PDB file of C-alpha atoms (C1' of nucleotides) in Angstrom:
ATOM      1  CA  MET A   1       0.145   0.102  -0.136  1.00 58.00           C
ATOM      2  CA  GLU A   2       1.598   3.406  -0.969  1.00 58.00           C
ATOM      3  CA  GLU A   3       2.146   6.208   1.071  1.00 64.00           C
ATOM      4  CA  ARG A   4      -0.285   8.410  -0.571  1.00 69.00           C
ATOM      5  CA  PHE A   5      -3.306   5.644  -0.459  1.00 80.00           C
ATOM      6  CA  ARG A   6      -2.493   5.260   3.177  1.00 87.00           C
ATOM      7  CA  GLU A   7      -3.189   9.005   3.658  1.00 90.00           C
ATOM      8  CA  LEU A   8      -6.535   8.527   1.778  1.00 93.00           C
ATOM      9  CA  TYR A   9      -7.823   5.681   3.941  1.00 96.00           C
ATOM     10  CA  GLU A  10      -6.668   7.403   6.796  1.00 96.00           C
ATOM     11  CA  SER A  11      -9.076  10.337   5.546  1.00 95.00           C
ATOM     12  CA  ARG A  12     -11.987   8.096   5.063  1.00 96.00           C
ATOM     13  CA  ALA A  13     -11.455   6.373   8.191  1.00 97.00           C
ATOM     14  CA  LYS A  14     -11.701   9.591  10.201  1.00 97.00           C
ATOM     15  CA  ILE A  15     -15.068  10.308   9.017  1.00 96.00           C
ATOM     16  CA  ILE A  16     -16.439   6.688   9.164  1.00 97.00           C
ATOM     17  CA  LYS A  17     -14.886   6.810  12.929  1.00 97.00           C
ATOM     18  CA  ALA A  18     -17.180  10.197  13.602  1.00 97.00           C
ATOM     19  CA  LEU A  19     -20.176   7.911  12.354  1.00 97.00           C
ATOM     20  CA  ALA A  20     -19.154   5.114  14.843  1.00 97.00           C
ATOM     21  CA  HIS A  21     -21.357   5.581  17.713  1.00 98.00           C
ATOM     22  CA  PRO A  22     -24.768   4.918  18.706  1.00 97.00           C
ATOM     23  CA  THR A  23     -25.633   8.389  20.088  1.00 97.00           C
ATOM     24  CA  ARG A  24     -23.812   9.834  17.001  1.00 97.00           C
ATOM     25  CA  LEU A  25     -26.114   7.616  14.709  1.00 97.00           C
ATOM     26  CA  PHE A  26     -29.227   8.645  16.602  1.00 97.00           C
ATOM     27  CA  ILE A  27     -28.234  12.313  15.822  1.00 97.00           C
ATOM     28  CA  ILE A  28     -27.706  11.616  12.381  1.00 96.00           C
ATOM     29  CA  GLU A  29     -30.969  10.069  11.832  1.00 95.00           C
ATOM     30  CA  GLU A  30     -32.836  12.796  13.792  1.00 96.00           C
ATOM     31  CA  LEU A  31     -31.131  15.470  11.893  1.00 96.00           C
ATOM     32  CA  GLN A  32     -31.893  14.066   8.745  1.00 95.00           C
ATOM     33  CA  LYS A  33     -35.738  14.611   9.452  1.00 94.00           C
ATOM     34  CA  HIS A  34     -35.111  18.224  11.213  1.00 92.00           C
ATOM     35  CA  GLU A  35     -32.497  20.350  12.166  1.00 96.00           C
ATOM     36  CA  ARG A  36     -32.313  20.334  15.915  1.00 97.00           C
ATOM     37  CA  SER A  37     -30.677  22.490  18.477  1.00 98.00           C
ATOM     38  CA  VAL A  38     -28.344  21.027  21.217  1.00 98.00           C
ATOM     39  CA  GLY A  39     -30.811  21.372  23.891  1.00 97.00           C
ATOM     40  CA  GLU A  40     -33.659  19.499  21.828  1.00 97.00           C
ATOM     41  CA  LEU A  41     -31.444  16.731  21.073  1.00 97.00           C
ATOM     42  CA  THR A  42     -30.097  16.729  24.619  1.00 97.00           C
ATOM     43  CA  ALA A  43     -33.755  15.933  25.672  1.00 95.00           C
ATOM     44  CA  MET A  44     -34.000  13.053  23.430  1.00 95.00           C
ATOM     45  CA  ILE A  45     -30.994  11.271  23.978  1.00 95.00           C
ATOM     46  CA  ARG A  46     -31.049  12.119  27.820  1.00 91.00           C
ATOM     47  CA  ALA A  47     -27.576  12.592  28.396  1.00 93.00           C
ATOM     48  CA  ASP A  48     -25.626  15.329  29.892  1.00 96.00           C
ATOM     49  CA  THR A  49     -25.481  18.358  27.860  1.00 97.00           C
ATOM     50  CA  SER A  50     -21.708  18.268  27.842  1.00 97.00           C
ATOM     51  CA  THR A  51     -21.764  14.810  26.448  1.00 98.00           C
ATOM     52  CA  VAL A  52     -24.098  15.684  23.563  1.00 98.00           C
ATOM     53  CA  SER A  53     -22.308  18.757  22.868  1.00 98.00           C
ATOM     54  CA  LYS A  54     -18.898  16.715  22.375  1.00 98.00           C
ATOM     55  CA  HIS A  55     -20.883  14.123  20.194  1.00 98.00           C
ATOM     56  CA  LEU A  56     -21.880  16.917  18.051  1.00 98.00           C
ATOM     57  CA  SER A  57     -18.468  18.673  17.721  1.00 98.00           C
ATOM     58  CA  VAL A  58     -17.092  15.155  16.861  1.00 98.00           C
ATOM     59  CA  LEU A  59     -19.542  15.122  13.734  1.00 98.00           C
ATOM     60  CA  LYS A  60     -19.060  18.571  13.195  1.00 97.00           C
ATOM     61  CA  ASN A  61     -15.101  18.035  12.990  1.00 96.00           C
ATOM     62  CA  ALA A  62     -15.581  15.506  10.505  1.00 96.00           C
ATOM     63  CA  GLY A  63     -17.990  17.796   8.314  1.00 96.00           C
ATOM     64  CA  ILE A  64     -20.872  16.012   8.683  1.00 96.00           C
ATOM     65  CA  VAL A  65     -23.040  18.337  10.431  1.00 97.00           C
ATOM     66  CA  ALA A  66     -23.012  22.120  10.237  1.00 97.00           C
ATOM     67  CA  ASP A  67     -23.948  24.417  12.919  1.00 97.00           C
ATOM     68  CA  GLU A  68     -25.937  27.769  12.874  1.00 96.00           C
ATOM     69  CA  LYS A  69     -26.704  29.960  15.527  1.00 95.00           C
ATOM     70  CA  ARG A  70     -30.318  31.201  15.306  1.00 94.00           C
ATOM     71  CA  GLY A  71     -32.137  33.331  18.432  1.00 92.00           C
ATOM     72  CA  THR A  72     -30.575  31.837  21.717  1.00 93.00           C
ATOM     73  CA  SER A  73     -29.989  28.323  20.312  1.00 96.00           C
ATOM     74  CA  ILE A  74     -27.398  26.412  17.963  1.00 97.00           C
ATOM     75  CA  TYR A  75     -29.050  24.411  15.465  1.00 98.00           C
ATOM     76  CA  TYR A  76     -27.285  21.591  13.718  1.00 98.00           C
ATOM     77  CA  GLN A  77     -28.265  20.344  10.298  1.00 97.00           C
ATOM     78  CA  LEU A  78     -27.172  17.284   8.116  1.00 96.00           C
ATOM     79  CA  ARG A  79     -24.370  18.409   5.807  1.00 94.00           C
ATOM     80  CA  THR A  80     -24.451  15.282   3.291  1.00 91.00           C
ATOM     81  CA  PRO A  81     -27.705  13.836   3.451  1.00 87.00           C
ATOM     82  CA  CYS A  82     -25.993  10.848   1.632  1.00 89.00           C
ATOM     83  CA  ILE A  83     -24.915   9.661   4.932  1.00 88.00           C
ATOM     84  CA  MET A  84     -28.250   8.061   5.333  1.00 86.00           C
ATOM     85  CA  ASN A  85     -27.761   5.715   2.077  1.00 84.00           C
ATOM     86  CA  PHE A  86     -25.121   4.045   3.751  1.00 83.00           C
ATOM     87  CA  ILE A  87     -27.386   3.309   6.892  1.00 87.00           C
ATOM     88  CA  GLY A  88     -29.175   0.990   4.477  1.00 88.00           C
ATOM     89  CA  CYS A  89     -26.098  -0.982   3.768  1.00 90.00           C
ATOM     90  CA  ILE A  90     -25.485  -1.175   7.237  1.00 93.00           C
ATOM     91  CA  GLU A  91     -29.010  -2.575   7.528  1.00 92.00           C
ATOM     92  CA  GLU A  92     -28.226  -5.161   5.258  1.00 92.00           C
ATOM     93  CA  VAL A  93     -25.088  -6.490   6.941  1.00 94.00           C
ATOM     94  CA  LEU A  94     -27.248  -6.999   9.978  1.00 94.00           C
ATOM     95  CA  GLU A  95     -29.853  -8.954   8.155  1.00 94.00           C
ATOM     96  CA  LEU A  96     -27.438 -10.904   6.475  1.00 94.00           C
ATOM     97  CA  ASN A  97     -26.002 -11.811   9.945  1.00 93.00           C
ATOM     98  CA  ALA A  98     -29.393 -12.517  11.517  1.00 93.00           C
ATOM     99  CA  LYS A  99     -30.013 -14.726   8.830  1.00 91.00           C
ATOM    100  CA  ALA A 100     -26.855 -16.586   9.248  1.00 88.00           C
ATOM    101  CA  GLN A 101     -27.499 -17.101  13.048  1.00 86.00           C
ATOM    102  CA  MET A 102     -30.981 -18.560  12.088  1.00 88.00           C
ATOM    103  CA  ASP A 103     -29.674 -21.000   9.791  1.00 84.00           C
ATOM    104  CA  ILE A 104     -26.986 -22.156  12.535  1.00 77.00           C
ATOM    105  CA  LEU A 105     -29.814 -22.501  14.998  1.00 78.00           C
ATOM    106  CA  LYS A 106     -32.066 -24.405  12.250  1.00 78.00           C
ATOM    107  CA  CYS A 107     -29.352 -26.564  11.019  1.00 68.00           C
ATOM    108  CA  CYS A 108     -28.367 -28.178  14.677  1.00 59.00           C
ATOM    109  CA  ARG A 109     -31.651 -28.467  16.034  1.00 57.00           C
ATOM    110  CA  LYS A 110     -33.964 -31.388  15.130  1.00 45.00           C
TER     111      LYS A 110
ATOM    112  CA  MET B   1     -34.223   7.490  22.655  1.00 58.00           C
ATOM    113  CA  GLU B   2     -36.122   4.378  23.685  1.00 58.00           C
ATOM    114  CA  GLU B   3     -34.375   1.431  24.734  1.00 63.00           C
ATOM    115  CA  ARG B   4     -34.867  -0.607  21.702  1.00 68.00           C
ATOM    116  CA  PHE B   5     -33.862   2.003  19.529  1.00 79.00           C
ATOM    117  CA  ARG B   6     -30.727   2.543  21.680  1.00 87.00           C
ATOM    118  CA  GLU B   7     -30.224  -1.291  20.587  1.00 90.00           C
ATOM    119  CA  LEU B   8     -30.331  -0.839  16.925  1.00 93.00           C
ATOM    120  CA  TYR B   9     -27.847   2.122  16.981  1.00 96.00           C
ATOM    121  CA  GLU B  10     -25.694   0.095  19.166  1.00 96.00           C
ATOM    122  CA  SER B  11     -25.759  -2.856  16.431  1.00 95.00           C
ATOM    123  CA  ARG B  12     -25.190  -0.394  13.559  1.00 96.00           C
ATOM    124  CA  ALA B  13     -22.457   1.244  15.336  1.00 97.00           C
ATOM    125  CA  LYS B  14     -20.822  -2.111  15.765  1.00 97.00           C
ATOM    126  CA  ILE B  15     -20.753  -2.540  12.144  1.00 96.00           C
ATOM    127  CA  ILE B  16     -19.446   1.002  11.195  1.00 97.00           C
ATOM    128  CA  LYS B  17     -16.685   0.724  13.794  1.00 98.00           C
ATOM    129  CA  ALA B  18     -15.410  -2.516  12.092  1.00 97.00           C
ATOM    130  CA  LEU B  19     -15.220  -0.128   9.023  1.00 97.00           C
ATOM    131  CA  ALA B  20     -13.590   2.830  10.723  1.00 97.00           C
ATOM    132  CA  HIS B  21      -9.933   1.928  10.192  1.00 98.00           C
ATOM    133  CA  PRO B  22      -7.643   2.719   7.340  1.00 97.00           C
ATOM    134  CA  THR B  23      -6.207  -0.841   7.028  1.00 97.00           C
ATOM    135  CA  ARG B  24      -9.525  -2.321   7.027  1.00 97.00           C
ATOM    136  CA  LEU B  25     -10.653   0.144   4.460  1.00 97.00           C
ATOM    137  CA  PHE B  26      -8.031  -0.953   2.197  1.00 97.00           C
ATOM    138  CA  ILE B  27      -8.730  -4.395   2.774  1.00 97.00           C
ATOM    139  CA  ILE B  28     -12.604  -4.042   1.957  1.00 96.00           C
ATOM    140  CA  GLU B  29     -11.529  -2.277  -1.175  1.00 95.00           C
ATOM    141  CA  GLU B  30      -9.139  -4.717  -2.178  1.00 96.00           C
ATOM    142  CA  LEU B  31     -11.529  -7.538  -1.655  1.00 97.00           C
ATOM    143  CA  GLN B  32     -14.298  -5.830  -3.497  1.00 95.00           C
ATOM    144  CA  LYS B  33     -12.042  -6.452  -7.024  1.00 94.00           C
ATOM    145  CA  HIS B  34     -10.663  -9.779  -5.889  1.00 92.00           C
ATOM    146  CA  GLU B  35     -11.055 -12.338  -2.959  1.00 97.00           C
ATOM    147  CA  ARG B  36      -7.550 -12.400  -1.104  1.00 97.00           C
ATOM    148  CA  SER B  37      -5.685 -14.660   1.307  1.00 98.00           C
ATOM    149  CA  VAL B  38      -4.325 -13.331   4.453  1.00 98.00           C
ATOM    150  CA  GLY B  39      -0.951 -13.748   2.903  1.00 97.00           C
ATOM    151  CA  GLU B  40      -1.627 -11.661  -0.005  1.00 97.00           C
ATOM    152  CA  LEU B  41      -3.248  -8.980   1.903  1.00 97.00           C
ATOM    153  CA  THR B  42      -0.071  -8.748   4.433  1.00 97.00           C
ATOM    154  CA  ALA B  43       2.298  -8.410   1.509  1.00 95.00           C
ATOM    155  CA  MET B  44       0.185  -5.412   0.198  1.00 95.00           C
ATOM    156  CA  ILE B  45      -0.262  -3.927   3.436  1.00 95.00           C
ATOM    157  CA  ARG B  46       3.027  -4.608   4.966  1.00 92.00           C
ATOM    158  CA  ALA B  47       2.217  -5.135   8.447  1.00 94.00           C
ATOM    159  CA  ASP B  48       2.760  -8.194  10.678  1.00 96.00           C
ATOM    160  CA  THR B  49       0.710 -11.098   9.645  1.00 97.00           C
ATOM    161  CA  SER B  50      -1.021 -11.153  13.244  1.00 97.00           C
ATOM    162  CA  THR B  51      -1.909  -7.594  12.763  1.00 98.00           C
ATOM    163  CA  VAL B  52      -3.352  -8.297   9.289  1.00 98.00           C
ATOM    164  CA  SER B  53      -5.288 -11.435  10.897  1.00 98.00           C
ATOM    165  CA  LYS B  54      -6.746  -9.442  13.510  1.00 98.00           C
ATOM    166  CA  HIS B  55      -8.121  -6.799  11.224  1.00 98.00           C
ATOM    167  CA  LEU B  56      -9.797  -9.722   9.062  1.00 98.00           C
ATOM    168  CA  SER B  57     -11.167 -11.266  12.145  1.00 98.00           C
ATOM    169  CA  VAL B  58     -12.666  -7.799  13.162  1.00 98.00           C
ATOM    170  CA  LEU B  59     -14.239  -7.538   9.662  1.00 98.00           C
ATOM    171  CA  LYS B  60     -15.382 -11.047   9.899  1.00 97.00           C
ATOM    172  CA  ASN B  61     -17.085 -10.553  13.244  1.00 96.00           C
ATOM    173  CA  ALA B  62     -18.748  -7.867  11.846  1.00 96.00           C
ATOM    174  CA  GLY B  63     -20.217 -10.149   9.036  1.00 96.00           C
ATOM    175  CA  ILE B  64     -18.770  -7.784   6.367  1.00 96.00           C
ATOM    176  CA  VAL B  65     -16.328 -10.417   4.922  1.00 97.00           C
ATOM    177  CA  ALA B  66     -16.789 -14.400   4.681  1.00 97.00           C
ATOM    178  CA  ASP B  67     -13.510 -16.793   4.662  1.00 97.00           C
ATOM    179  CA  GLU B  68     -13.329 -19.998   2.994  1.00 96.00           C
ATOM    180  CA  LYS B  69     -10.412 -22.201   3.172  1.00 95.00           C
ATOM    181  CA  ARG B  70      -8.980 -23.794  -0.074  1.00 94.00           C
ATOM    182  CA  GLY B  71      -5.810 -25.574  -0.623  1.00 92.00           C
ATOM    183  CA  THR B  72      -3.388 -23.994   2.098  1.00 93.00           C
ATOM    184  CA  SER B  73      -4.728 -20.692   2.457  1.00 96.00           C
ATOM    185  CA  ILE B  74      -7.848 -18.907   3.650  1.00 97.00           C
ATOM    186  CA  TYR B  75      -9.309 -16.583   1.265  1.00 98.00           C
ATOM    187  CA  TYR B  76     -11.678 -13.706   2.336  1.00 98.00           C
ATOM    188  CA  GLN B  77     -14.194 -12.099   0.334  1.00 97.00           C
ATOM    189  CA  LEU B  78     -16.695  -9.307   0.655  1.00 96.00           C
ATOM    190  CA  ARG B  79     -19.828 -10.539   1.877  1.00 94.00           C
ATOM    191  CA  THR B  80     -22.164  -7.242   1.398  1.00 91.00           C
ATOM    192  CA  PRO B  81     -20.635  -5.264  -1.854  1.00 87.00           C
ATOM    193  CA  CYS B  82     -22.902  -2.414  -1.035  1.00 90.00           C
ATOM    194  CA  ILE B  83     -20.269  -1.390   1.570  1.00 89.00           C
ATOM    195  CA  MET B  84     -18.664   0.171  -1.566  1.00 86.00           C
ATOM    196  CA  ASN B  85     -21.186   2.550  -2.383  1.00 84.00           C
ATOM    197  CA  PHE B  86     -20.965   4.111   1.166  1.00 83.00           C
ATOM    198  CA  ILE B  87     -17.242   5.006   0.504  1.00 87.00           C
ATOM    199  CA  GLY B  88     -18.662   6.981  -2.192  1.00 88.00           C
ATOM    200  CA  CYS B  89     -20.694   8.890   0.351  1.00 90.00           C
ATOM    201  CA  ILE B  90     -17.435   9.439   2.595  1.00 92.00           C
ATOM    202  CA  GLU B  91     -15.655  10.835  -0.256  1.00 92.00           C
ATOM    203  CA  GLU B  92     -18.461  13.502  -0.898  1.00 92.00           C
ATOM    204  CA  VAL B  93     -17.822  14.503   2.723  1.00 94.00           C
ATOM    205  CA  LEU B  94     -14.334  14.845   2.117  1.00 94.00           C
ATOM    206  CA  GLU B  95     -14.730  16.768  -0.832  1.00 93.00           C
ATOM    207  CA  LEU B  96     -17.120  19.164   0.654  1.00 93.00           C
ATOM    208  CA  ASN B  97     -14.581  19.541   3.482  1.00 93.00           C
ATOM    209  CA  ALA B  98     -11.923  20.430   1.203  1.00 93.00           C
ATOM    210  CA  LYS B  99     -13.935  22.851  -0.758  1.00 92.00           C
ATOM    211  CA  ALA B 100     -14.575  24.662   2.458  1.00 88.00           C
ATOM    212  CA  GLN B 101     -11.087  24.689   3.724  1.00 86.00           C
ATOM    213  CA  MET B 102     -10.442  26.480   0.153  1.00 88.00           C
ATOM    214  CA  ASP B 103     -13.062  28.925   0.601  1.00 84.00           C
ATOM    215  CA  ILE B 104     -11.742  29.894   3.769  1.00 77.00           C
ATOM    216  CA  LEU B 105      -8.132  30.444   2.267  1.00 78.00           C
ATOM    217  CA  LYS B 106      -9.614  32.422  -0.496  1.00 77.00           C
ATOM    218  CA  CYS B 107     -11.788  34.597   1.474  1.00 67.00           C
ATOM    219  CA  CYS B 108      -9.096  35.651   3.918  1.00 58.00           C
ATOM    220  CA  ARG B 109      -6.426  36.516   1.454  1.00 57.00           C
ATOM    221  CA  LYS B 110      -6.343  39.599  -0.537  1.00 46.00           C
TER     222      LYS B 110
ATOM    223  C1'  DA C   1     -24.126  45.697  35.273  1.00 88.57           C
ATOM    224  C1'  DG C   2     -26.004  41.304  36.934  1.00 88.57           C
ATOM    225  C1'  DA C   3     -28.581  37.256  36.303  1.00 88.57           C
ATOM    226  C1'  DC C   4     -29.977  33.608  33.475  1.00 88.57           C
ATOM    227  C1'  DT C   5     -29.827  30.515  29.545  1.00 88.57           C
ATOM    228  C1'  DA C   6     -27.572  27.579  25.990  1.00 88.57           C
ATOM    229  C1'  DT C   7     -23.683  25.524  24.680  1.00 88.57           C
ATOM    230  C1'  DA C   8     -18.827  24.610  24.977  1.00 88.57           C
ATOM    231  C1'  DT C   9     -14.325  23.160  27.237  1.00 88.57           C
ATOM    232  C1'  DG C  10     -10.936  21.145  30.745  1.00 88.57           C
ATOM    233  C1'  DG C  11      -9.993  17.586  33.547  1.00 88.57           C
ATOM    234  C1'  DC C  12     -10.551  13.140  35.319  1.00 88.57           C
ATOM    235  C1'  DT C  13     -10.931   8.030  35.251  1.00 88.57           C
ATOM    236  C1'  DA C  14     -12.710   4.085  33.073  1.00 88.57           C
ATOM    237  C1'  DT C  15     -12.628   1.378  29.035  1.00 88.57           C
ATOM    238  C1'  DA C  16     -11.438   0.085  24.142  1.00 88.57           C
ATOM    239  C1'  DT C  17      -8.474  -0.165  20.364  1.00 88.57           C
ATOM    240  C1'  DT C  18      -3.897  -0.924  17.868  1.00 88.57           C
ATOM    241  C1'  DG C  19       0.180  -3.102  16.734  1.00 88.57           C
ATOM    242  C1'  DC C  20       4.008  -5.776  17.802  1.00 88.57           C
ATOM    243  C1'  DC C  21       6.179 -10.045  19.512  1.00 88.57           C
ATOM    244  C1'  DA C  22       5.863 -14.977  20.857  1.00 88.57           C
ATOM    245  C1'  DA C  23       3.804 -18.721  20.963  1.00 88.57           C
ATOM    246  C1'  DA C  24      -0.247 -21.950  19.533  1.00 88.57           C
ATOM    247  C1'  DT C  25      -2.983 -24.269  16.027  1.00 88.57           C
ATOM    248  C1'  DA C  26      -3.734 -26.205  11.743  1.00 88.57           C
ATOM    249  C1'  DA C  27      -2.959 -28.430   7.438  1.00 88.57           C
ATOM    250  C1'  DG C  28      -0.169 -30.596   3.988  1.00 88.57           C
ATOM    251  C1'  DC C  29       4.020 -33.256   2.538  1.00 88.57           C
ATOM    252  C1'  DA C  30       8.448 -35.430   3.018  1.00 88.57           C
TER     253       DA C  30
ATOM    254  C1'  DT D   1       6.137 -38.851  12.478  1.00 88.57           C
ATOM    255  C1'  DG D   2       8.301 -34.649  12.103  1.00 88.57           C
ATOM    256  C1'  DC D   3       8.876 -30.271   9.036  1.00 88.57           C
ATOM    257  C1'  DT D   4       7.208 -26.368   6.908  1.00 88.57           C
ATOM    258  C1'  DT D   5       3.730 -22.895   5.820  1.00 88.57           C
ATOM    259  C1'  DA D   6      -0.416 -20.364   6.734  1.00 88.57           C
ATOM    260  C1'  DT D   7      -3.386 -18.532  10.130  1.00 88.57           C
ATOM    261  C1'  DT D   8      -4.747 -17.447  14.742  1.00 88.57           C
ATOM    262  C1'  DT D   9      -4.413 -16.387  19.497  1.00 88.57           C
ATOM    263  C1'  DG D  10      -2.441 -14.595  24.021  1.00 88.57           C
ATOM    264  C1'  DG D  11      -0.104 -10.865  26.184  1.00 88.57           C
ATOM    265  C1'  DC D  12       1.324  -6.483  26.334  1.00 88.57           C
ATOM    266  C1'  DA D  13       2.202  -1.318  26.353  1.00 88.57           C
ATOM    267  C1'  DA D  14       0.955   2.906  23.934  1.00 88.57           C
ATOM    268  C1'  DT D  15      -2.731   5.594  22.546  1.00 88.57           C
ATOM    269  C1'  DA D  16      -7.575   7.180  21.702  1.00 88.57           C
ATOM    270  C1'  DT D  17     -12.373   7.463  23.341  1.00 88.57           C
ATOM    271  C1'  DA D  18     -16.468   8.057  26.292  1.00 88.57           C
ATOM    272  C1'  DG D  19     -18.773   9.964  29.790  1.00 88.57           C
ATOM    273  C1'  DC D  20     -19.521  12.747  33.783  1.00 88.57           C
ATOM    274  C1'  DC D  21     -18.611  16.707  36.826  1.00 88.57           C
ATOM    275  C1'  DA D  22     -17.266  21.365  37.024  1.00 88.57           C
ATOM    276  C1'  DT D  23     -16.423  25.536  35.057  1.00 88.57           C
ATOM    277  C1'  DA D  24     -16.030  28.693  31.180  1.00 88.57           C
ATOM    278  C1'  DT D  25     -17.932  31.207  27.468  1.00 88.57           C
ATOM    279  C1'  DA D  26     -21.536  34.039  24.697  1.00 88.57           C
ATOM    280  C1'  DG D  27     -25.612  36.083  24.345  1.00 88.57           C
ATOM    281  C1'  DT D  28     -30.100  37.847  26.125  1.00 88.57           C
ATOM    282  C1'  DC D  29     -32.856  40.279  29.184  1.00 88.57           C
ATOM    283  C1'  DT D  30     -34.056  43.272  33.191  1.00 88.57           C
TER     284       DT D  30
END
DNA sequence: AGACTATATGGCTATATTGCCAAATAAGCA
DNA sequence: TGCTTATTTGGCAATATAGCCATATAGTCT
């Protein structure tokens, strides 16, 4: 693997890592419907504000969401909705896994 | 966020986490072209065999790749090629980020 | 200015991940 | 059987991440 390739994969991995957390996946799915303020998200997630804020800043640093101050709150929105497509693929993996698990159960029971 | 939702996001995050590493992204891209043995991949990546083997087992546990022993080697293949689509979206994020960076540079220079 | 609200940051501990080495396993072959 | 090759596993040190608390910042309102 050549060096410049390694860098490309590194950049991609950084973005993907930003997606790789349950809370952040929730946030992304929520933002796809609506833009949301930190407070609104915090209420839905039921965690410390600071925790939610940190998750948002991870997403923002990765360039996945953008924020906009309006009135007294800061609203976050999804910057690249294509992110959602990819959830579909993850779901496909999960289904395959579940199916494989079923097969194991079926085959070894009479 | 209700409990059962949390579990769904948890499952998704596990899969995504398995993708979130440069070496594993390389492996996935490589497997999309070809199935490959551990040895072949190790040669391309130039890391310890044990390291590559562990990366492969992460991908396998997530259900992203499957392995098949044939002859003296174990060949790994991509189980859900849709994984590749999602790389396209990651690329889109990277491009947006780069563009934003350019804008910053342009705007603040005379 | 002072008080209040919304959000972000620093600091900390607990936990997870990475990558190497050494050792274990598994299979094929002399 | 013993040797060799291919791959996996265990152990360990270095590093990164998560989440909470306390604190800081920024803006609004009186």
